[in-house]
CSV table of N, CA and C in Angstrom, one decimal:
chain,number,residue,atom,x,y,z
T,952,MET,N,20.0,-8.0,-17.5
T,952,MET,CA,19.5,-7.3,-16.3
T,952,MET,C,20.1,-5.9,-16.5
T,953,TYR,N,19.2,-4.9,-16.1
T,953,TYR,CA,19.5,-3.5,-16.2
T,953,TYR,C,19.4,-2.9,-14.8
T,954,LEU,N,20.4,-2.1,-14.4
T,954,LEU,CA,20.4,-1.5,-13.0
T,954,LEU,C,20.5,0.0,-13.1
T,955,PRO,N,19.8,0.7,-12.2
T,955,PRO,CA,19.9,2.1,-12.2
T,955,PRO,C,21.3,2.5,-11.8
T,956,LYS,N,21.8,3.7,-12.4
T,956,LYS,CA,23.1,4.1,-12.1
T,956,LYS,C,23.4,4.4,-10.7
T,957,ASP,N,22.5,5.2,-10.1
T,957,ASP,CA,22.7,5.6,-8.7
T,957,ASP,C,21.7,4.9,-7.7
T,958,ARG,N,22.0,3.6,-7.6
T,958,ARG,CA,21.0,2.8,-6.8
T,958,ARG,C,21.3,2.8,-5.3
T,959,GLY,N,22.5,3.2,-4.9
T,959,GLY,CA,22.9,3.3,-3.5
T,959,GLY,C,22.8,1.9,-2.9
T,960,ASN,N,22.5,1.9,-1.6
T,960,ASN,CA,22.4,0.7,-0.8
T,960,ASN,C,21.0,0.2,-0.5
T,961,LYS,N,20.0,1.0,-1.0
T,961,LYS,CA,18.6,0.6,-0.7
T,961,LYS,C,18.1,-0.5,-1.6
T,962,LYS,N,17.1,-1.2,-1.2
T,962,LYS,CA,16.5,-2.2,-2.1
T,962,LYS,C,15.5,-1.5,-3.0
T,963,LEU,N,15.5,-1.9,-4.2
T,963,LEU,CA,14.7,-1.3,-5.2
T,963,LEU,C,13.6,-2.1,-5.8
T,964,ALA,N,12.6,-1.5,-6.3
T,964,ALA,CA,11.5,-2.1,-7.0
T,964,ALA,C,12.1,-2.7,-8.3
T,965,ALA,N,11.5,-3.8,-8.8
T,965,ALA,CA,12.0,-4.5,-10.0
T,965,ALA,C,10.9,-4.8,-10.9
T,966,LEU,N,11.2,-4.9,-12.2
T,966,LEU,CA,10.3,-5.3,-13.3
T,966,LEU,C,10.9,-6.4,-14.2
T,967,VAL,N,10.1,-7.4,-14.5
T,967,VAL,CA,10.5,-8.4,-15.4
T,967,VAL,C,9.7,-8.1,-16.7
T,968,ILE,N,10.4,-8.1,-17.8
T,968,ILE,CA,9.8,-7.7,-19.1
T,968,ILE,C,10.1,-8.7,-20.2
T,969,SER,N,9.0,-9.0,-21.0
T,969,SER,CA,9.2,-9.8,-22.2
T,969,SER,C,8.4,-9.2,-23.3
T,970,GLY,N,8.9,-9.3,-24.5
T,970,GLY,CA,8.4,-8.6,-25.6
T,970,GLY,C,7.4,-9.3,-26.4
T,971,PRO,N,7.0,-8.8,-27.6
T,971,PRO,CA,6.0,-9.4,-28.4
T,971,PRO,C,6.4,-10.8,-28.9
T,972,PHE,N,5.5,-11.6,-29.3
T,972,PHE,CA,5.7,-12.9,-29.8
T,972,PHE,C,6.8,-12.9,-30.9
T,973,GLY,N,7.8,-13.7,-30.8
T,973,GLY,CA,8.8,-13.8,-31.8
T,973,GLY,C,10.0,-12.8,-31.6
T,974,ALA,N,9.8,-11.8,-30.8
T,974,ALA,CA,10.9,-10.8,-30.5
T,974,ALA,C,11.9,-11.4,-29.5
T,975,VAL,N,13.1,-10.8,-29.5
T,975,VAL,CA,14.1,-11.2,-28.6
T,975,VAL,C,14.4,-10.1,-27.6
T,976,LYS,N,15.1,-10.4,-26.5
T,976,LYS,CA,15.3,-9.4,-25.5
T,976,LYS,C,16.0,-8.2,-25.9
T,977,GLU,N,16.8,-8.2,-27.0
T,977,GLU,CA,17.5,-7.0,-27.4
T,977,GLU,C,16.6,-6.1,-28.2
T,978,GLN,N,15.3,-6.4,-28.4
T,978,GLN,CA,14.4,-5.6,-29.1
T,978,GLN,C,13.5,-4.8,-28.1
T,979,ALA,N,12.2,-4.8,-28.3
T,979,ALA,CA,11.3,-4.0,-27.5
T,979,ALA,C,11.5,-4.2,-26.0
T,980,SER,N,11.6,-5.4,-25.5
T,980,SER,CA,11.7,-5.6,-24.1
T,980,SER,C,13.0,-5.0,-23.5
T,981,GLY,N,14.0,-5.1,-24.3
T,981,GLY,CA,15.3,-4.5,-23.9
T,981,GLY,C,15.2,-3.0,-23.8
T,982,LEU,N,14.5,-2.4,-24.7
T,982,LEU,CA,14.3,-0.9,-24.7
T,982,LEU,C,13.5,-0.5,-23.5
T,983,TYR,N,12.4,-1.2,-23.2
T,983,TYR,CA,11.6,-0.9,-22.1
T,983,TYR,C,12.5,-1.1,-20.8
T,984,ALA,N,13.3,-2.1,-20.7
T,984,ALA,CA,14.1,-2.4,-19.5
T,984,ALA,C,15.1,-1.3,-19.3
T,985,GLN,N,15.8,-0.9,-20.4
T,985,GLN,CA,16.8,0.2,-20.3
T,985,GLN,C,16.1,1.5,-19.8
T,986,THR,N,15.0,1.9,-20.4
T,986,THR,CA,14.4,3.1,-20.0
T,986,THR,C,13.9,3.1,-18.6
T,987,LEU,N,13.3,2.0,-18.2
T,987,LEU,CA,12.8,1.9,-16.8
T,987,LEU,C,13.9,1.8,-15.8
T,988,ALA,N,15.1,1.2,-16.1
T,988,ALA,CA,16.2,1.3,-15.3
T,988,ALA,C,16.7,2.7,-15.1
T,989,GLU,N,16.7,3.5,-16.2
T,989,GLU,CA,17.1,4.9,-16.1
T,989,GLU,C,16.1,5.6,-15.1
T,990,ARG,N,14.9,5.1,-14.9
T,990,ARG,CA,14.0,5.8,-14.0
T,990,ARG,C,14.0,5.1,-12.6
T,991,GLY,N,14.9,4.3,-12.3
T,991,GLY,CA,15.1,3.8,-11.0
T,991,GLY,C,14.7,2.4,-10.7
T,992,PHE,N,14.3,1.6,-11.6
T,992,PHE,CA,13.9,0.2,-11.4
T,992,PHE,C,15.1,-0.7,-11.8
T,993,VAL,N,15.1,-1.8,-11.1
T,993,VAL,CA,16.0,-3.0,-11.5
T,993,VAL,C,15.1,-3.7,-12.5
T,994,THR,N,15.6,-4.0,-13.7
T,994,THR,CA,14.8,-4.6,-14.7
T,994,THR,C,15.5,-5.8,-15.3
T,995,LEU,N,14.7,-6.7,-15.8
T,995,LEU,CA,15.2,-8.0,-16.5
T,995,LEU,C,14.4,-8.2,-17.7
T,996,ALA,N,15.0,-8.1,-18.9
T,996,ALA,CA,14.4,-8.5,-20.1
T,996,ALA,C,14.9,-9.9,-20.5
T,997,PHE,N,14.0,-10.7,-20.9
T,997,PHE,CA,14.4,-12.1,-21.2
T,997,PHE,C,13.8,-12.6,-22.5
T,998,ASP,N,14.4,-13.6,-23.0
T,998,ASP,CA,13.9,-14.3,-24.2
T,998,ASP,C,13.0,-15.4,-23.6
T,999,PRO,N,11.7,-15.5,-24.1
T,999,PRO,CA,10.9,-16.6,-23.6
T,999,PRO,C,11.4,-17.9,-24.1
T,1000,SER,N,10.9,-19.0,-23.5
T,1000,SER,CA,11.3,-20.4,-24.0
T,1000,SER,C,11.1,-20.5,-25.5
T,1001,TYR,N,12.1,-21.2,-26.1
T,1001,TYR,CA,12.0,-21.5,-27.5
T,1001,TYR,C,12.2,-20.3,-28.4
T,1002,THR,N,12.7,-19.2,-27.9
T,1002,THR,CA,12.9,-17.9,-28.7
T,1002,THR,C,14.2,-17.4,-28.4
T,1003,GLY,N,14.9,-16.8,-29.4
T,1003,GLY,CA,16.1,-16.1,-29.2
T,1003,GLY,C,17.2,-17.0,-28.6
T,1004,GLU,N,17.9,-16.6,-27.5
T,1004,GLU,CA,18.9,-17.4,-26.9
T,1004,GLU,C,18.4,-18.5,-26.1
T,1005,SER,N,17.1,-18.6,-25.8
T,1005,SER,CA,16.6,-19.7,-25.0
T,1005,SER,C,16.6,-20.9,-25.9
T,1006,SER,N,16.9,-22.1,-25.3
T,1006,SER,CA,17.0,-23.3,-26.1
T,1006,SER,C,15.7,-24.0,-26.2
T,1007,GLY,N,15.7,-25.1,-27.0
T,1007,GLY,CA,14.5,-25.9,-27.0
T,1007,GLY,C,13.8,-26.0,-28.4
T,1008,GLU,N,13.1,-27.0,-28.6
T,1008,GLU,CA,12.3,-27.2,-29.9
T,1008,GLU,C,10.9,-27.5,-29.5
T,1009,PRO,N,9.9,-27.1,-30.3
T,1009,PRO,CA,10.0,-26.4,-31.6
T,1009,PRO,C,10.3,-24.9,-31.3
T,1010,ARG,N,10.9,-24.2,-32.2
T,1010,ARG,CA,11.2,-22.8,-32.1
T,1010,ARG,C,9.9,-22.0,-32.2
T,1011,ASN,N,9.9,-20.8,-31.5
T,1011,ASN,CA,8.9,-19.8,-31.6
T,1011,ASN,C,7.5,-20.4,-31.4
T,1012,ILE,N,7.3,-21.1,-30.3
T,1012,ILE,CA,6.0,-21.7,-30.0
T,1012,ILE,C,5.2,-20.6,-29.1
T,1013,ALA,N,3.9,-20.5,-29.3
T,1013,ALA,CA,3.1,-19.6,-28.6
T,1013,ALA,C,2.3,-20.5,-27.5
T,1014,SER,N,2.5,-20.2,-26.3
T,1014,SER,CA,1.8,-20.9,-25.2
T,1014,SER,C,1.7,-20.1,-24.0
T,1015,PRO,N,0.5,-19.7,-23.6
T,1015,PRO,CA,0.3,-18.9,-22.4
T,1015,PRO,C,0.8,-19.6,-21.2
T,1016,ASP,N,0.7,-21.0,-21.1
T,1016,ASP,CA,1.1,-21.7,-20.0
T,1016,ASP,C,2.7,-21.6,-19.9
T,1017,ILE,N,3.4,-21.8,-21.0
T,1017,ILE,CA,4.8,-21.7,-21.0
T,1017,ILE,C,5.2,-20.3,-20.6
T,1018,ASN,N,4.5,-19.3,-21.2
T,1018,ASN,CA,4.9,-17.9,-20.9
T,1018,ASN,C,4.7,-17.6,-19.4
T,1019,THR,N,3.7,-18.1,-18.8
T,1019,THR,CA,3.5,-17.9,-17.4
T,1019,THR,C,4.7,-18.5,-16.6
T,1020,GLU,N,5.1,-19.7,-17.0
T,1020,GLU,CA,6.2,-20.4,-16.3
T,1020,GLU,C,7.5,-19.6,-16.5
T,1021,ASP,N,7.7,-19.0,-17.7
T,1021,ASP,CA,8.8,-18.1,-17.9
T,1021,ASP,C,8.8,-16.9,-17.0
T,1022,PHE,N,7.7,-16.3,-16.9
T,1022,PHE,CA,7.6,-15.1,-16.0
T,1022,PHE,C,7.8,-15.5,-14.6
T,1023,MET,N,7.3,-16.6,-14.2
T,1023,MET,CA,7.5,-17.0,-12.8
T,1023,MET,C,9.0,-17.3,-12.5
T,1024,ALA,N,9.6,-17.9,-13.4
T,1024,ALA,CA,11.1,-18.2,-13.2
T,1024,ALA,C,11.9,-16.9,-13.2
T,1025,ALA,N,11.5,-15.9,-14.0
T,1025,ALA,CA,12.2,-14.6,-14.1
T,1025,ALA,C,12.0,-13.9,-12.8
T,1026,VAL,N,10.7,-13.9,-12.3
T,1026,VAL,CA,10.4,-13.2,-11.0
T,1026,VAL,C,11.2,-13.9,-9.9
T,1027,ASP,N,11.3,-15.2,-9.8
T,1027,ASP,CA,12.0,-15.9,-8.8
T,1027,ASP,C,13.5,-15.5,-8.9
T,1028,PHE,N,14.1,-15.4,-10.1
T,1028,PHE,CA,15.5,-15.0,-10.3
T,1028,PHE,C,15.7,-13.6,-9.8
T,1029,ILE,N,14.9,-12.7,-10.3
T,1029,ILE,CA,15.2,-11.3,-9.9
T,1029,ILE,C,15.0,-11.0,-8.4
T,1030,GLY,N,14.1,-11.8,-7.8
T,1030,GLY,CA,13.8,-11.7,-6.4
T,1030,GLY,C,14.9,-12.2,-5.5
T,1031,LEU,N,15.8,-13.0,-6.1
T,1031,LEU,CA,17.0,-13.5,-5.3
T,1031,LEU,C,18.2,-12.5,-5.3
T,1032,GLN,N,18.0,-11.4,-6.1
T,1032,GLN,CA,19.1,-10.4,-6.1
T,1032,GLN,C,19.0,-9.6,-4.8
T,1033,SER,N,20.2,-9.4,-4.2
T,1033,SER,CA,20.2,-8.7,-2.8
T,1033,SER,C,19.7,-7.3,-2.9
T,1034,TYR,N,19.8,-6.6,-4.0
T,1034,TYR,CA,19.4,-5.2,-4.2
T,1034,TYR,C,17.9,-5.0,-4.6
T,1035,VAL,N,17.2,-6.1,-4.6
T,1035,VAL,CA,15.7,-6.1,-5.1
T,1035,VAL,C,14.8,-6.2,-3.8
T,1036,ASP,N,13.8,-5.4,-3.8
T,1036,ASP,CA,12.8,-5.5,-2.7
T,1036,ASP,C,11.8,-6.5,-3.2
T,1037,ARG,N,11.7,-7.7,-2.6
T,1037,ARG,CA,10.9,-8.8,-3.1
T,1037,ARG,C,9.4,-8.4,-3.0
T,1038,GLU,N,9.0,-7.4,-2.2
T,1038,GLU,CA,7.6,-7.0,-2.1
T,1038,GLU,C,7.2,-6.0,-3.2
T,1039,ARG,N,8.2,-5.6,-4.1
T,1039,ARG,CA,7.9,-4.7,-5.2
T,1039,ARG,C,8.5,-5.2,-6.5
T,1040,ILE,N,8.0,-6.3,-6.9
T,1040,ILE,CA,8.3,-6.9,-8.2
T,1040,ILE,C,7.1,-7.0,-9.1
T,1041,GLY,N,7.2,-6.4,-10.3
T,1041,GLY,CA,6.1,-6.5,-11.3
T,1041,GLY,C,6.6,-7.1,-12.6
T,1042,VAL,N,5.6,-7.3,-13.4
T,1042,VAL,CA,5.9,-7.9,-14.8
T,1042,VAL,C,5.2,-7.0,-15.8
T,1043,ILE,N,5.9,-6.9,-17.0
T,1043,ILE,CA,5.3,-6.3,-18.2
T,1043,ILE,C,5.4,-7.3,-19.3
T,1044,GLY,N,4.3,-7.6,-19.9
T,1044,GLY,CA,4.2,-8.4,-21.1
T,1044,GLY,C,3.7,-7.6,-22.2
T,1045,ILE,N,4.6,-7.4,-23.2
T,1045,ILE,CA,4.3,-6.6,-24.4
T,1045,ILE,C,3.6,-7.4,-25.4
T,1046,CYS,N,2.5,-7.0,-25.9
T,1046,CYS,CA,1.7,-7.7,-27.0
T,1046,CYS,C,1.3,-9.1,-26.5
T,1047,GLY,N,1.7,-10.1,-27.2
T,1047,GLY,CA,1.3,-11.5,-26.9
T,1047,GLY,C,1.8,-12.0,-25.6
T,1048,MET,N,2.9,-11.4,-25.1
T,1048,MET,CA,3.4,-11.9,-23.8
T,1048,MET,C,2.5,-11.4,-22.7
T,1049,GLY,N,1.6,-10.5,-23.0
T,1049,GLY,CA,0.7,-10.0,-21.9
T,1049,GLY,C,-0.4,-11.0,-21.7
T,1050,VAL,N,-0.5,-12.1,-22.4
T,1050,VAL,CA,-1.6,-13.0,-22.2
T,1050,VAL,C,-1.3,-14.1,-21.2
T,1051,SER,N,-0.1,-14.0,-20.6
T,1051,SER,CA,0.2,-15.0,-19.6
T,1051,SER,C,-0.8,-14.9,-18.4
T,1052,ARG,N,-1.1,-16.0,-17.9
T,1052,ARG,CA,-2.1,-16.0,-16.8
T,1052,ARG,C,-1.5,-15.7,-15.5
């Protein structure tokens, strides 16, 4: 999770971000998350199921259904943070992660 430096006490818009197929959160999605946090958003970059630090087998599986569930869980999580405006949460799927339904 990335937070703006000067967030004050107000609730902020948030973005959940996942990168291209096979990438991990420290790569493209992490760069997007860091840059967008610098612009005032609360951001969360995550490893999709079966990728990176996420557990499970088989590794590196491509599934729009699983990707959708991952995004839903990430949105639920970020929405529970006290400094996030639940009415202003968006998602960014880079490359293959953008095919989530």
